[in-house]
CSV table of C-alpha atoms and ligand atoms in Angstrom, one decimal:
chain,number,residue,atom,x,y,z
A,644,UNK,CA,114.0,69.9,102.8
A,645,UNK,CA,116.9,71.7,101.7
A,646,UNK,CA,116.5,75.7,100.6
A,647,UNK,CA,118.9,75.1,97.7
A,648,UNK,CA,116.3,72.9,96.0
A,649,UNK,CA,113.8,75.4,96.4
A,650,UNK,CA,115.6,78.2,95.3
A,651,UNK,CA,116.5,75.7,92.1
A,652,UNK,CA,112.9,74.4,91.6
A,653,UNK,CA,111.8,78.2,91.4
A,654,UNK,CA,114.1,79.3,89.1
A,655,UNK,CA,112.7,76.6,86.8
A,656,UNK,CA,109.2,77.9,87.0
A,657,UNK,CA,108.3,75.0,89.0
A,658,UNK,CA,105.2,75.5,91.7
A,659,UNK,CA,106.4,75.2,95.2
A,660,UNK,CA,104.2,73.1,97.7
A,661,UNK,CA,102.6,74.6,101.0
A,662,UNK,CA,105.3,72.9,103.1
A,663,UNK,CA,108.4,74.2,100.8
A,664,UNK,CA,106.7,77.5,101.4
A,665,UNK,CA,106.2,77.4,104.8
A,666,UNK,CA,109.3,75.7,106.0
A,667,UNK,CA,111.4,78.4,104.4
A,668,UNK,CA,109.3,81.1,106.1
A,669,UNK,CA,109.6,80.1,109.3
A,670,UNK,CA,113.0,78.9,109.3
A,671,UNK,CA,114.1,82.1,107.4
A,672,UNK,CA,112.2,84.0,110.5
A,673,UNK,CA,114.2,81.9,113.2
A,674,UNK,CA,117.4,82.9,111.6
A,675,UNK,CA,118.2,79.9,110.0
A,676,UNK,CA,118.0,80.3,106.6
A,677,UNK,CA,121.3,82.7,105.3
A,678,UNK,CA,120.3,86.2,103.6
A,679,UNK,CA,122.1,85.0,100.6
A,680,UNK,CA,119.5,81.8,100.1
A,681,UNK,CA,116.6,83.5,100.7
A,682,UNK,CA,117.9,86.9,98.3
A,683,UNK,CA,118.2,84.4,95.6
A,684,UNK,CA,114.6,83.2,96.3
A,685,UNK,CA,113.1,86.0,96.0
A,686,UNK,CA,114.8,87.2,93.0
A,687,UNK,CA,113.7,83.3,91.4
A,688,UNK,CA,109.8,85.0,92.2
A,689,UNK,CA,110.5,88.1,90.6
A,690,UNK,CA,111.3,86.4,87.6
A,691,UNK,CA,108.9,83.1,87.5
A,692,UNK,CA,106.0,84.9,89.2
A,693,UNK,CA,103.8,82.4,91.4
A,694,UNK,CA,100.4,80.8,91.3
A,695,UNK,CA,97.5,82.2,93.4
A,696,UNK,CA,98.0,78.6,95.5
A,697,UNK,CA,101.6,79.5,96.1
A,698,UNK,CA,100.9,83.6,96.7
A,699,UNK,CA,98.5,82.4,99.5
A,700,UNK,CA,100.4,79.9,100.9
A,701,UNK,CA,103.0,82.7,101.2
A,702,UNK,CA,100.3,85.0,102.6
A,703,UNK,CA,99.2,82.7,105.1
A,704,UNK,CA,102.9,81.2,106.3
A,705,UNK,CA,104.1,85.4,106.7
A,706,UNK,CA,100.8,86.0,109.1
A,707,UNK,CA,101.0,83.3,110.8
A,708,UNK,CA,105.2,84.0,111.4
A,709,UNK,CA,104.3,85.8,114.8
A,710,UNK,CA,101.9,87.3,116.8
A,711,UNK,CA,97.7,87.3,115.4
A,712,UNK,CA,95.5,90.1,116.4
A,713,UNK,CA,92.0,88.2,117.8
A,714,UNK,CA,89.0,90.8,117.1
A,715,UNK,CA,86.2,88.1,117.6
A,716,UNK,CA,84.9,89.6,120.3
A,717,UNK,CA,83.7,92.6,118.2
A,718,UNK,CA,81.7,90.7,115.9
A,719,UNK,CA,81.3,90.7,112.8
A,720,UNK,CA,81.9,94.7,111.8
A,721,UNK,CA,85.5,95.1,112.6
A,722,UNK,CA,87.5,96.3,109.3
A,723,UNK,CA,90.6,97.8,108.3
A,724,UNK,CA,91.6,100.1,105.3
A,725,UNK,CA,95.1,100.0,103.7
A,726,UNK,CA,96.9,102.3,101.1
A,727,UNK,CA,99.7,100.9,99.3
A,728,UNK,CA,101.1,104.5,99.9
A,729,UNK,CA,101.0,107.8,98.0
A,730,UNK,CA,101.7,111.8,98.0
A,731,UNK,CA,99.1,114.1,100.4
A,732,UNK,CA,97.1,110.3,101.0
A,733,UNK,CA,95.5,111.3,104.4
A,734,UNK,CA,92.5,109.3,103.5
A,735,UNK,CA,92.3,107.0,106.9
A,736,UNK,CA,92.2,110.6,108.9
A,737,UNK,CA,89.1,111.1,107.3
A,738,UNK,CA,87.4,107.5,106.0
A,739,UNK,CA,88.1,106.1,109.7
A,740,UNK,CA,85.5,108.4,111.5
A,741,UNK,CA,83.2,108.5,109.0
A,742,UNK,CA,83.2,104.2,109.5
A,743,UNK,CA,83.2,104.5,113.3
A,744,UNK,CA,79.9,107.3,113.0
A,745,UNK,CA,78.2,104.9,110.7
A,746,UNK,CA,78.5,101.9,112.7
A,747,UNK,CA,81.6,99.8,111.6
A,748,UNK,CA,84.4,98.8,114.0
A,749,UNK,CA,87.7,100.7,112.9
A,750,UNK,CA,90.4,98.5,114.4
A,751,UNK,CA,93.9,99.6,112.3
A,752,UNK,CA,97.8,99.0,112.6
A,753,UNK,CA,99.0,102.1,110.1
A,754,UNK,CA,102.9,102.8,108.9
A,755,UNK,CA,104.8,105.7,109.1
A,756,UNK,CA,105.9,107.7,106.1
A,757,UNK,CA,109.6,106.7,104.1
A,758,UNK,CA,110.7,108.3,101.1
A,759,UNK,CA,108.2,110.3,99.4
A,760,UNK,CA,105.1,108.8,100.6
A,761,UNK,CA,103.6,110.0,104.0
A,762,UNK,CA,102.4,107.6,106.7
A,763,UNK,CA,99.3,108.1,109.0
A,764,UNK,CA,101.1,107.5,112.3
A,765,UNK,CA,103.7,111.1,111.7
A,766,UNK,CA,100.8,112.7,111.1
A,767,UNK,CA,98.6,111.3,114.2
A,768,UNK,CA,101.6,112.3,115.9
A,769,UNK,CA,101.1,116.0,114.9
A,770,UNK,CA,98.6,116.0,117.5
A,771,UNK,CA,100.3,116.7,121.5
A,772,UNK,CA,100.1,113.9,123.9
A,773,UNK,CA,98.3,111.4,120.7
A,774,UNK,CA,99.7,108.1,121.6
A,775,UNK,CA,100.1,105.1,118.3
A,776,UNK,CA,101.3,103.1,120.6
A,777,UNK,CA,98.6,101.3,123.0
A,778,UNK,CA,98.9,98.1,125.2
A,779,UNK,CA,96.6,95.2,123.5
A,780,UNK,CA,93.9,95.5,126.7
A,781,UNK,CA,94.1,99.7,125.7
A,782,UNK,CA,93.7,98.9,121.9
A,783,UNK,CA,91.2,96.8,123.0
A,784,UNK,CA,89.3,98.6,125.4
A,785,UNK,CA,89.5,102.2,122.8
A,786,UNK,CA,87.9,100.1,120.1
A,787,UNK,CA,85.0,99.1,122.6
A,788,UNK,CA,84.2,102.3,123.6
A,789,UNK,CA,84.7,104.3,120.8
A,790,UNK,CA,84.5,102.3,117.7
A,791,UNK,CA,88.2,103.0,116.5
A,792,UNK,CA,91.8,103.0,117.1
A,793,UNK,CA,94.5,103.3,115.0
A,794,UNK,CA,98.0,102.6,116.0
A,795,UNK,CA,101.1,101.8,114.8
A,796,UNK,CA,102.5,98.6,113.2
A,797,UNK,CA,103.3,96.0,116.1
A,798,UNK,CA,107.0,94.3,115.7
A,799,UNK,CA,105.5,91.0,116.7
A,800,UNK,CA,102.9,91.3,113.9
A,801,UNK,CA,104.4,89.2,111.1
A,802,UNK,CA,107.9,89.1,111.8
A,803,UNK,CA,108.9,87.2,108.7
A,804,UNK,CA,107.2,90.1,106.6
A,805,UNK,CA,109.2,92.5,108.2
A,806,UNK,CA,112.6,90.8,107.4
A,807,UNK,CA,111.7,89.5,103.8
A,808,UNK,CA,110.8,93.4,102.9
A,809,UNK,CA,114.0,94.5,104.4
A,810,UNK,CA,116.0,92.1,101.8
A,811,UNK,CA,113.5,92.7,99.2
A,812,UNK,CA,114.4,96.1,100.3
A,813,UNK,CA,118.0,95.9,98.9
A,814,UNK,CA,118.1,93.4,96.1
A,815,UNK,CA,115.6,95.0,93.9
A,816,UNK,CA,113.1,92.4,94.5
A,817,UNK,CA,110.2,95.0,95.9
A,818,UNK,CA,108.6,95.3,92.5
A,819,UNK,CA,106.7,91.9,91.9
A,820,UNK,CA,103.1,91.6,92.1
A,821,UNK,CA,103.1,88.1,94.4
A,822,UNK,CA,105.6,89.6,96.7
A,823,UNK,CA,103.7,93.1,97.2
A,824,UNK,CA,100.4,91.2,97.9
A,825,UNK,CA,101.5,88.8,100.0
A,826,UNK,CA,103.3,91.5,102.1
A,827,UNK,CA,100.7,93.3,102.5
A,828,UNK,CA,97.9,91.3,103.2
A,829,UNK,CA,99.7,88.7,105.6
A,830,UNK,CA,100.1,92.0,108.0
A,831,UNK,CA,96.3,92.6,107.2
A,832,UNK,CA,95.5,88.8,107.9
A,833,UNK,CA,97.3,89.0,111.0
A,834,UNK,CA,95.8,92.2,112.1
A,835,UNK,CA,92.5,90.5,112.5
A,836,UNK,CA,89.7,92.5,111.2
A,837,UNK,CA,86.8,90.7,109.2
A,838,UNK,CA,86.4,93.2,106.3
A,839,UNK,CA,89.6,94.5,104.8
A,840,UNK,CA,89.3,97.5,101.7
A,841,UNK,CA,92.3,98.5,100.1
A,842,UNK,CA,93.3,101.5,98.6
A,843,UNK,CA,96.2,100.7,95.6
A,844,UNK,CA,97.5,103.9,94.5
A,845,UNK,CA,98.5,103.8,90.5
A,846,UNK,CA,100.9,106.5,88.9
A,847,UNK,CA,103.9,108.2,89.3
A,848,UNK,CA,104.0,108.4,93.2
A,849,UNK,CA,103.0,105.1,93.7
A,850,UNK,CA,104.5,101.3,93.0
A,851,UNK,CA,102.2,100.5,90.7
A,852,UNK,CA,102.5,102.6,87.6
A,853,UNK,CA,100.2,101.1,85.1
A,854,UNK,CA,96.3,100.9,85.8
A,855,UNK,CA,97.0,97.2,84.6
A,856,UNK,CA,99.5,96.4,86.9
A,857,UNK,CA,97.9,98.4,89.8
A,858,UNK,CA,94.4,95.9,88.8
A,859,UNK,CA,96.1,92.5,88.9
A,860,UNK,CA,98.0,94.1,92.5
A,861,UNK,CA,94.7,94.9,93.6
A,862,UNK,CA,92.5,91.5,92.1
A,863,UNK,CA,95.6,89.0,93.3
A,864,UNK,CA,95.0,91.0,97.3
A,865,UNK,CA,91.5,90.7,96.7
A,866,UNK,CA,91.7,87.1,95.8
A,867,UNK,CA,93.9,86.4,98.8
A,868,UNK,CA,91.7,87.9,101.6
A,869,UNK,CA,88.7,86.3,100.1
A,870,UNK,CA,90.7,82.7,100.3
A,871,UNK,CA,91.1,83.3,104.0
A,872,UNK,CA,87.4,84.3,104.4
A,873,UNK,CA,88.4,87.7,105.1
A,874,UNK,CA,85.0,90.6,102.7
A,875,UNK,CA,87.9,92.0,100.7
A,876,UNK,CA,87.8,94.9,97.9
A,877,UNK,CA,89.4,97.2,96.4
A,878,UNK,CA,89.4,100.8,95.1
A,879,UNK,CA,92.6,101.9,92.2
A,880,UNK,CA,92.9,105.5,92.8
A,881,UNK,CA,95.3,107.9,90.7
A,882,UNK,CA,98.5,108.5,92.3
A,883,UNK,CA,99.9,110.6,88.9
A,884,UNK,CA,98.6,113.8,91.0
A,885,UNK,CA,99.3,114.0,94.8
A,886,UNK,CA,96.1,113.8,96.7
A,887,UNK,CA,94.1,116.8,97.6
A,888,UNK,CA,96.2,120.2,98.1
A,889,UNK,CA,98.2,119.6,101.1
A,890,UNK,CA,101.4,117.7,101.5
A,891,UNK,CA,103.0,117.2,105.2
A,892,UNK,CA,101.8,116.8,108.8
A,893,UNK,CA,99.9,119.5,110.2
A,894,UNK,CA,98.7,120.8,106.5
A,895,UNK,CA,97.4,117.2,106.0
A,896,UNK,CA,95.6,117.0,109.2
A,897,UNK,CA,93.9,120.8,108.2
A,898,UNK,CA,92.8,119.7,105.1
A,899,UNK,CA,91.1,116.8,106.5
A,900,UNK,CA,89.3,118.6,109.2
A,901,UNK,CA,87.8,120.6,106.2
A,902,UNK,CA,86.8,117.6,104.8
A,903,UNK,CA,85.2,116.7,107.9
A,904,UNK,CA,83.9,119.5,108.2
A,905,UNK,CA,81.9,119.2,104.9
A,906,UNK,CA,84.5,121.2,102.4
A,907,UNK,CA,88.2,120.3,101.5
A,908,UNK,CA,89.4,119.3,97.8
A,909,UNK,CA,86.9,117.8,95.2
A,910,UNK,CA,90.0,114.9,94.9
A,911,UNK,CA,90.1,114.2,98.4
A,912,UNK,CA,86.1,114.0,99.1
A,913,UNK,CA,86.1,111.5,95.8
A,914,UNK,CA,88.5,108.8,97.6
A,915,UNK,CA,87.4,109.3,100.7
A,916,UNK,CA,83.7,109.0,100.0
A,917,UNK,CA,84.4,106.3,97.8
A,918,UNK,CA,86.3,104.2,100.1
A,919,UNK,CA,84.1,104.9,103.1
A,920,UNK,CA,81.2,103.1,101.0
A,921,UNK,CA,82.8,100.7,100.2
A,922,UNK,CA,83.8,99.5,103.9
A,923,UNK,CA,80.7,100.5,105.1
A,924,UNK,CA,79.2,98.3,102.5
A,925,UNK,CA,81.1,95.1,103.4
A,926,UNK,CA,81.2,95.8,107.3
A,927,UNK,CA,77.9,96.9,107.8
A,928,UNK,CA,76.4,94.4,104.9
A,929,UNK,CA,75.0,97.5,103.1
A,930,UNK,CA,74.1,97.3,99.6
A,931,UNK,CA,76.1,100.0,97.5
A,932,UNK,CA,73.6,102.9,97.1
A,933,UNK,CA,73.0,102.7,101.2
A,934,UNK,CA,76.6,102.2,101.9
A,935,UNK,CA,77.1,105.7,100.2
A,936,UNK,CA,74.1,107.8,101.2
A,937,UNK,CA,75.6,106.1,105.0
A,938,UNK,CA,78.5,108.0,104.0
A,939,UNK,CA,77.8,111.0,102.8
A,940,UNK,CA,75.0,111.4,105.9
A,941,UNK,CA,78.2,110.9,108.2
A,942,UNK,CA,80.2,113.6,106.9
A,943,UNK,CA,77.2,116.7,105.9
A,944,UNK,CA,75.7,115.9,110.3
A,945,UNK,CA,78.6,116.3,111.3
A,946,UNK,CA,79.1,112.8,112.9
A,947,UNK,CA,82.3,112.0,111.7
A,948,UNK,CA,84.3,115.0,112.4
A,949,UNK,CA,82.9,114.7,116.2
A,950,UNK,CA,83.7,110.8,115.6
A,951,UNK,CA,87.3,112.5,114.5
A,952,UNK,CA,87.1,114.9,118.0
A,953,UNK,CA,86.1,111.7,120.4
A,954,UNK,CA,89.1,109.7,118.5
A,955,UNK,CA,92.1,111.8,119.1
A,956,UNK,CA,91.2,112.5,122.7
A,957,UNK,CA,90.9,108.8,123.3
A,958,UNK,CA,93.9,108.2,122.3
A,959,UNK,CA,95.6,110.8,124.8
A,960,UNK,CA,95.7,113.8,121.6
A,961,UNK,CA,95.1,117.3,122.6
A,962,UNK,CA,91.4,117.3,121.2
A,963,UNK,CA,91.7,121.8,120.9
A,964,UNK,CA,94.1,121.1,117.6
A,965,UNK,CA,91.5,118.7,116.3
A,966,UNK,CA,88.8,121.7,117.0
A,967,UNK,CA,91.1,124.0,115.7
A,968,UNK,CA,94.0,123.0,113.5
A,969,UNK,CA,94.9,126.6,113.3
A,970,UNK,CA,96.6,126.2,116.6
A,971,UNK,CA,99.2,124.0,115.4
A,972,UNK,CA,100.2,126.7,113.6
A,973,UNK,CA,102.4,127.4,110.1
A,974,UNK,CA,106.4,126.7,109.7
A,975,UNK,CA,108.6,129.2,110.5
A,976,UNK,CA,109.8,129.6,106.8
A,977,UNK,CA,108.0,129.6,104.0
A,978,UNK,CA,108.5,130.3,100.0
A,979,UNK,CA,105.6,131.5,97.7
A,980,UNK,CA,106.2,129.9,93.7
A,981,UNK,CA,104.7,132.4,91.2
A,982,UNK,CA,103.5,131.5,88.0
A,983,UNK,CA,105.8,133.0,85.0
A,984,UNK,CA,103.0,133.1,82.3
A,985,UNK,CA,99.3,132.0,81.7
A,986,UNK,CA,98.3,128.4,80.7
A,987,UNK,CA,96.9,125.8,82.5
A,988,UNK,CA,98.5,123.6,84.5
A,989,UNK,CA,99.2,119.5,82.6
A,990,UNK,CA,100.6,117.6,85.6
A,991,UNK,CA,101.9,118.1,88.7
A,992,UNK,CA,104.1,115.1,89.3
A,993,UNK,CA,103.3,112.9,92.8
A,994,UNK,CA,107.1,111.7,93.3
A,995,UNK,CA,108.8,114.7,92.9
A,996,UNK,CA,106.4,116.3,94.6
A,997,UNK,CA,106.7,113.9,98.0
A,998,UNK,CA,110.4,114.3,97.3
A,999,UNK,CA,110.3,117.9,97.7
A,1000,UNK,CA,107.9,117.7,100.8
A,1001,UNK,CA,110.6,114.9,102.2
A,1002,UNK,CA,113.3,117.8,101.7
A,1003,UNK,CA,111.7,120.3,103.9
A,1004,UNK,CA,111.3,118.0,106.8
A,1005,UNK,CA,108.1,116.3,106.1
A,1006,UNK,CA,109.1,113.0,105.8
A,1007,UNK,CA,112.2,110.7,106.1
A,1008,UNK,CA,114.7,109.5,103.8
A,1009,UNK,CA,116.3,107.2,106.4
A,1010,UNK,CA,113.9,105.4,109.3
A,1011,UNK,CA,116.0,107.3,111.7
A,1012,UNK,CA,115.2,110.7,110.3
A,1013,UNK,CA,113.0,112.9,112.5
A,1014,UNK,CA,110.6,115.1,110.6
A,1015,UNK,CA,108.9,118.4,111.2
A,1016,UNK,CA,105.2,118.2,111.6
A,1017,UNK,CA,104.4,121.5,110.2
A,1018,UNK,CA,106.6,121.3,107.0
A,1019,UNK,CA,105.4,120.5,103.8
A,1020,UNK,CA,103.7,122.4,100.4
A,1021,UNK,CA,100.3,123.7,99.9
A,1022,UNK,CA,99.4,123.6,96.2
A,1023,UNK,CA,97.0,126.0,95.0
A,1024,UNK,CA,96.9,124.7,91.3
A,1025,UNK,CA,96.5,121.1,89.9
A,1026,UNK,CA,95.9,119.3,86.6
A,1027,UNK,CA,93.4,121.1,84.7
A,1028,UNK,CA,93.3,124.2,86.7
A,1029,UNK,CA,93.5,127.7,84.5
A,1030,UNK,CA,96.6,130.0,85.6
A,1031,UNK,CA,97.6,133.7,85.4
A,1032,UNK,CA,100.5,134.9,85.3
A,1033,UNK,CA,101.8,136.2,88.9
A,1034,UNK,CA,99.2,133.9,90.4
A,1035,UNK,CA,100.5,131.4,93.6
A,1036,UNK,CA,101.2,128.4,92.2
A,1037,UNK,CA,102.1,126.6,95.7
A,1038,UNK,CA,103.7,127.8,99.2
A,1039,UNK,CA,106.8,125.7,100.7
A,1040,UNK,CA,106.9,125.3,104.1
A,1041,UNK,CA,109.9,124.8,106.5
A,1042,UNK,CA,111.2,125.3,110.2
A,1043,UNK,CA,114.8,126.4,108.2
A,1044,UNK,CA,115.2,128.7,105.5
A,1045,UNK,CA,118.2,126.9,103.4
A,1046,UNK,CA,115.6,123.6,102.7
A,1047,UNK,CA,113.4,126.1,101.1
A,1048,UNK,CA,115.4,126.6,97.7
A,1049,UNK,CA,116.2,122.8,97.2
A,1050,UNK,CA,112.8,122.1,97.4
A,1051,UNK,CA,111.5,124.7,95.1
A,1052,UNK,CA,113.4,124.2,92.2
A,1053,UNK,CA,111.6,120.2,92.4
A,1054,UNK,CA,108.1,121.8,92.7
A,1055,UNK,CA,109.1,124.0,90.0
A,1056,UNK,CA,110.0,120.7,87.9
A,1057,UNK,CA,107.0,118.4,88.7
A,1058,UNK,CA,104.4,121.3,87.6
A,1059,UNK,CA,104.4,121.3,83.9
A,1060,UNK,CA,101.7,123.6,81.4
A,1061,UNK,CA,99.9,123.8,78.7
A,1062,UNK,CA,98.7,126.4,76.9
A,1063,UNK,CA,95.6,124.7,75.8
A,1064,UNK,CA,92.6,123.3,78.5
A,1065,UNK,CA,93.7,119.9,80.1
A,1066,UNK,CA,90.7,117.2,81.0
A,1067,UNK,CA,90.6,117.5,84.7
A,1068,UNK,CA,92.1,113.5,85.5
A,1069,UNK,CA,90.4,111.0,87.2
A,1070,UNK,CA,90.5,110.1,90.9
A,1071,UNK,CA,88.8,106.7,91.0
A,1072,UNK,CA,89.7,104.4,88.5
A,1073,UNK,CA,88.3,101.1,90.0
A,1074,UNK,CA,86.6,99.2,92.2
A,1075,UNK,CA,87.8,95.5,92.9
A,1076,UNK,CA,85.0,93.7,94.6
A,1077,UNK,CA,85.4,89.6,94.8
A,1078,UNK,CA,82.4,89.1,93.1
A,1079,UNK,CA,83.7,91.0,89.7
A,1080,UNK,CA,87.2,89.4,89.7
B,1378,URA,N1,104.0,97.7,101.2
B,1378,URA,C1,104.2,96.5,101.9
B,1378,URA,O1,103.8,96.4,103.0
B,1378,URA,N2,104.9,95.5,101.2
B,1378,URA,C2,105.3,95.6,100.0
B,1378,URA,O2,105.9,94.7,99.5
B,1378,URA,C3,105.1,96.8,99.3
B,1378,URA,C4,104.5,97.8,99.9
């Protein structure tokens, strides 16, 4: 097979076969395919698409590139939950232990933040001594005993992902529909789990703009775990508006102990609860009205936050912070934005938002970057919410004074008004299930 005929056959529109596919994977993995070939490939599927064959041939050949998570012995409850990535998205913080209390097998690889989005690992990491990265017998051994584990991303776990998005990375070729899904759910595929529910985030903040382009992301992932016998489902939640009120490390992890603790954002319960049913339902073979009471029982006893509490000490976290986020105490810094007149407030933009939270030290704009857990912006007001003049709009947090400014003039820019009520937006905007597709 030569790559140049593939690359040419693509750019045609033609349908590539399972070995085209899967020879150029693997031999692009082993090094022997030049950047140059396989850029131009990928660019040829930005612009001819591919079939669902082709996107799962591309799934498969990516999660089968390296190493494969086998969860067997846990039956047939194991599950993982993935966000394609938003602004204040602590969701898994909070959805994870409400799964493990209710009976499902939380076994989960999650990313660190880059950009404006946030990444469960920084903010596990908040936590002293928590360790994301465990042997396979400890991963192992954690999910036996206490029903969840949540690590980082192994560099063994589809290798050929994690070079293609690198390229994809740098050529403009991150935006195609095929490509995303693929990505994403080989890494899922490899990871193992029998039920996989994915959270794609649509708006401003996320990759997916459009609701439409957000429901074929999230039908064409769905189609693909189904195809490899994976319970797979979606939920297309509105990433116009970061989530909840917190954004950054330490602020994320106290807003979902609140959660846990049976308060926390109307926003934040919304996603959470609704994602929680959902894997309940597919993991625990629930139908969707017991899936959610399931849920909702979990969080009002209590279960999940001591689920939470049991978690982070297994994995070697200082359980007191989890008891008592207060101890992880506020930023050294920290600027107040007032409100100049009366109105309410129209949108409160999730990018520039992240961005700011990324200039205080939240987050990274390179991978190498090191971030400050306790940085980050608490917004009092979001979309709909009526404002007085003088009132606190949102508090910036930093460990150094001169990222305060910078930041504050972007907050300033994403919060917008109107003197007239606003329609408080939606959270949820869908659930994919296989069956509706
Ligand atoms: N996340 C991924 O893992 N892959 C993509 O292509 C986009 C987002």
């Amino acid at each position: 097979m030569r790559i140049y005929d593939v690359i040419e056959k693509k750019k045609h529109g033609g349908e590539l076969s399972k070995e085209e596919i899967f020879e150029t994977v693997y031999r692009y993995t082993a090094g022997e395919l030049p950047d140059y070939q396989m850029s131009a490939l990928m660019m040829a599927i930005w612009f001819c698409g591919m079939s669902d064959r082709e996107t799962f041939d591309l799934t498969e050949a990516m999660a089968t590139s390296g190493e494969t998570v086998d969860l067997s012995a846990f039956g047939d409850r194991t599950v993982d939950k993935h966000s394609t990535g938003g602004v204040g998205d602590k969701t898994t913080l909070i959805v994870a232990p409400i799964v493990a209390a209710a009976g499902g097998t939380v076994a989960k690889m999650s990313g660190r933040g880059l950009g404006h989005t946030g990444g469960t690992v920084d903010k596990l990491e908040s936590f002293p001594g928590f360790r994301t990265s465990l042997s396979p017998a400890e991963f192992v051994n954690q999910v036996r005993t206490h029903g969840i584990a949540v690590i980082g991303q192994s560099a063994d776990l589809a290798p050929a992902d994690k070079k293609l998005y690198a390229l994809r990375d740098v050529t403009a070729t991150v935006d195609s529909i095929p490509l995303i899904a693929s990505s994403i759910m080989s890494k899922k595929l490899a990871a193992g789990t029998r039920s996989i529910v994915l959270d794609v985030k649509c708006g401003n903040g996320a990759f997916m703009r459009t609701p439409k382009d957000a429901k074929q992301l999230a039908e064409t992932m769905v189609r693909i775990g189904t195809a490899h016998g994976r319970r797979t489902a979606a939920v297309i939640s509105n990433m116009d508006i970061p989530l909840g009120h917190a954004v950054g490390n330490t602020l994320e992890i106290m807003e979902a102990v609140e959660v846990l603790q049976g308060g926390g954002p109307k926003d934040l319960r919304t996603v959470c609860l609704t994602l929680a049913s959902l894997i309940i339902g597919l993991s625990c073979q629930k139908s969707a009205d017991e899936a959610s009471v399931l849920a909702q029982e979990m969080l009002s006893s209590g279960k999940a936050y001591q689920k939470f509490c049991e978690w982070i000490a297994a994995q070697g976290g200082d359980a007191s912070y989890a008891k008592d986020p207060t101890r992880f105490g506020m930023a050294t810094c920290r600027l107040d934005i007032i409100a100049e007149s009366d109105g309410y407030v129209a949108a409160c933009n999730a990018a520039t938002v992240g961005t700011a939270a990324m200039m205080l030290g939240a987050g990274r704009q390179t991978k190498e970057d090191v971030i400050d857990h306790r940085a980050g912006i608490l917004l009092f007001k979001k979309p709909s919410d009526h404002v007085v003049r003088g009132e606190t709009l949102a508090t910036l947090y930093a460990e150094r004074q001169e990222l305060l400014s910078p930041a504050a003039t972007l907050v300033k820019q994403a919060l917008t008004y109107s003197p007239t009520p606003i329609v408080t937006p939606q959270t949820v905007y869908e659930t994919v299930t296989a069956d509706k597709i």
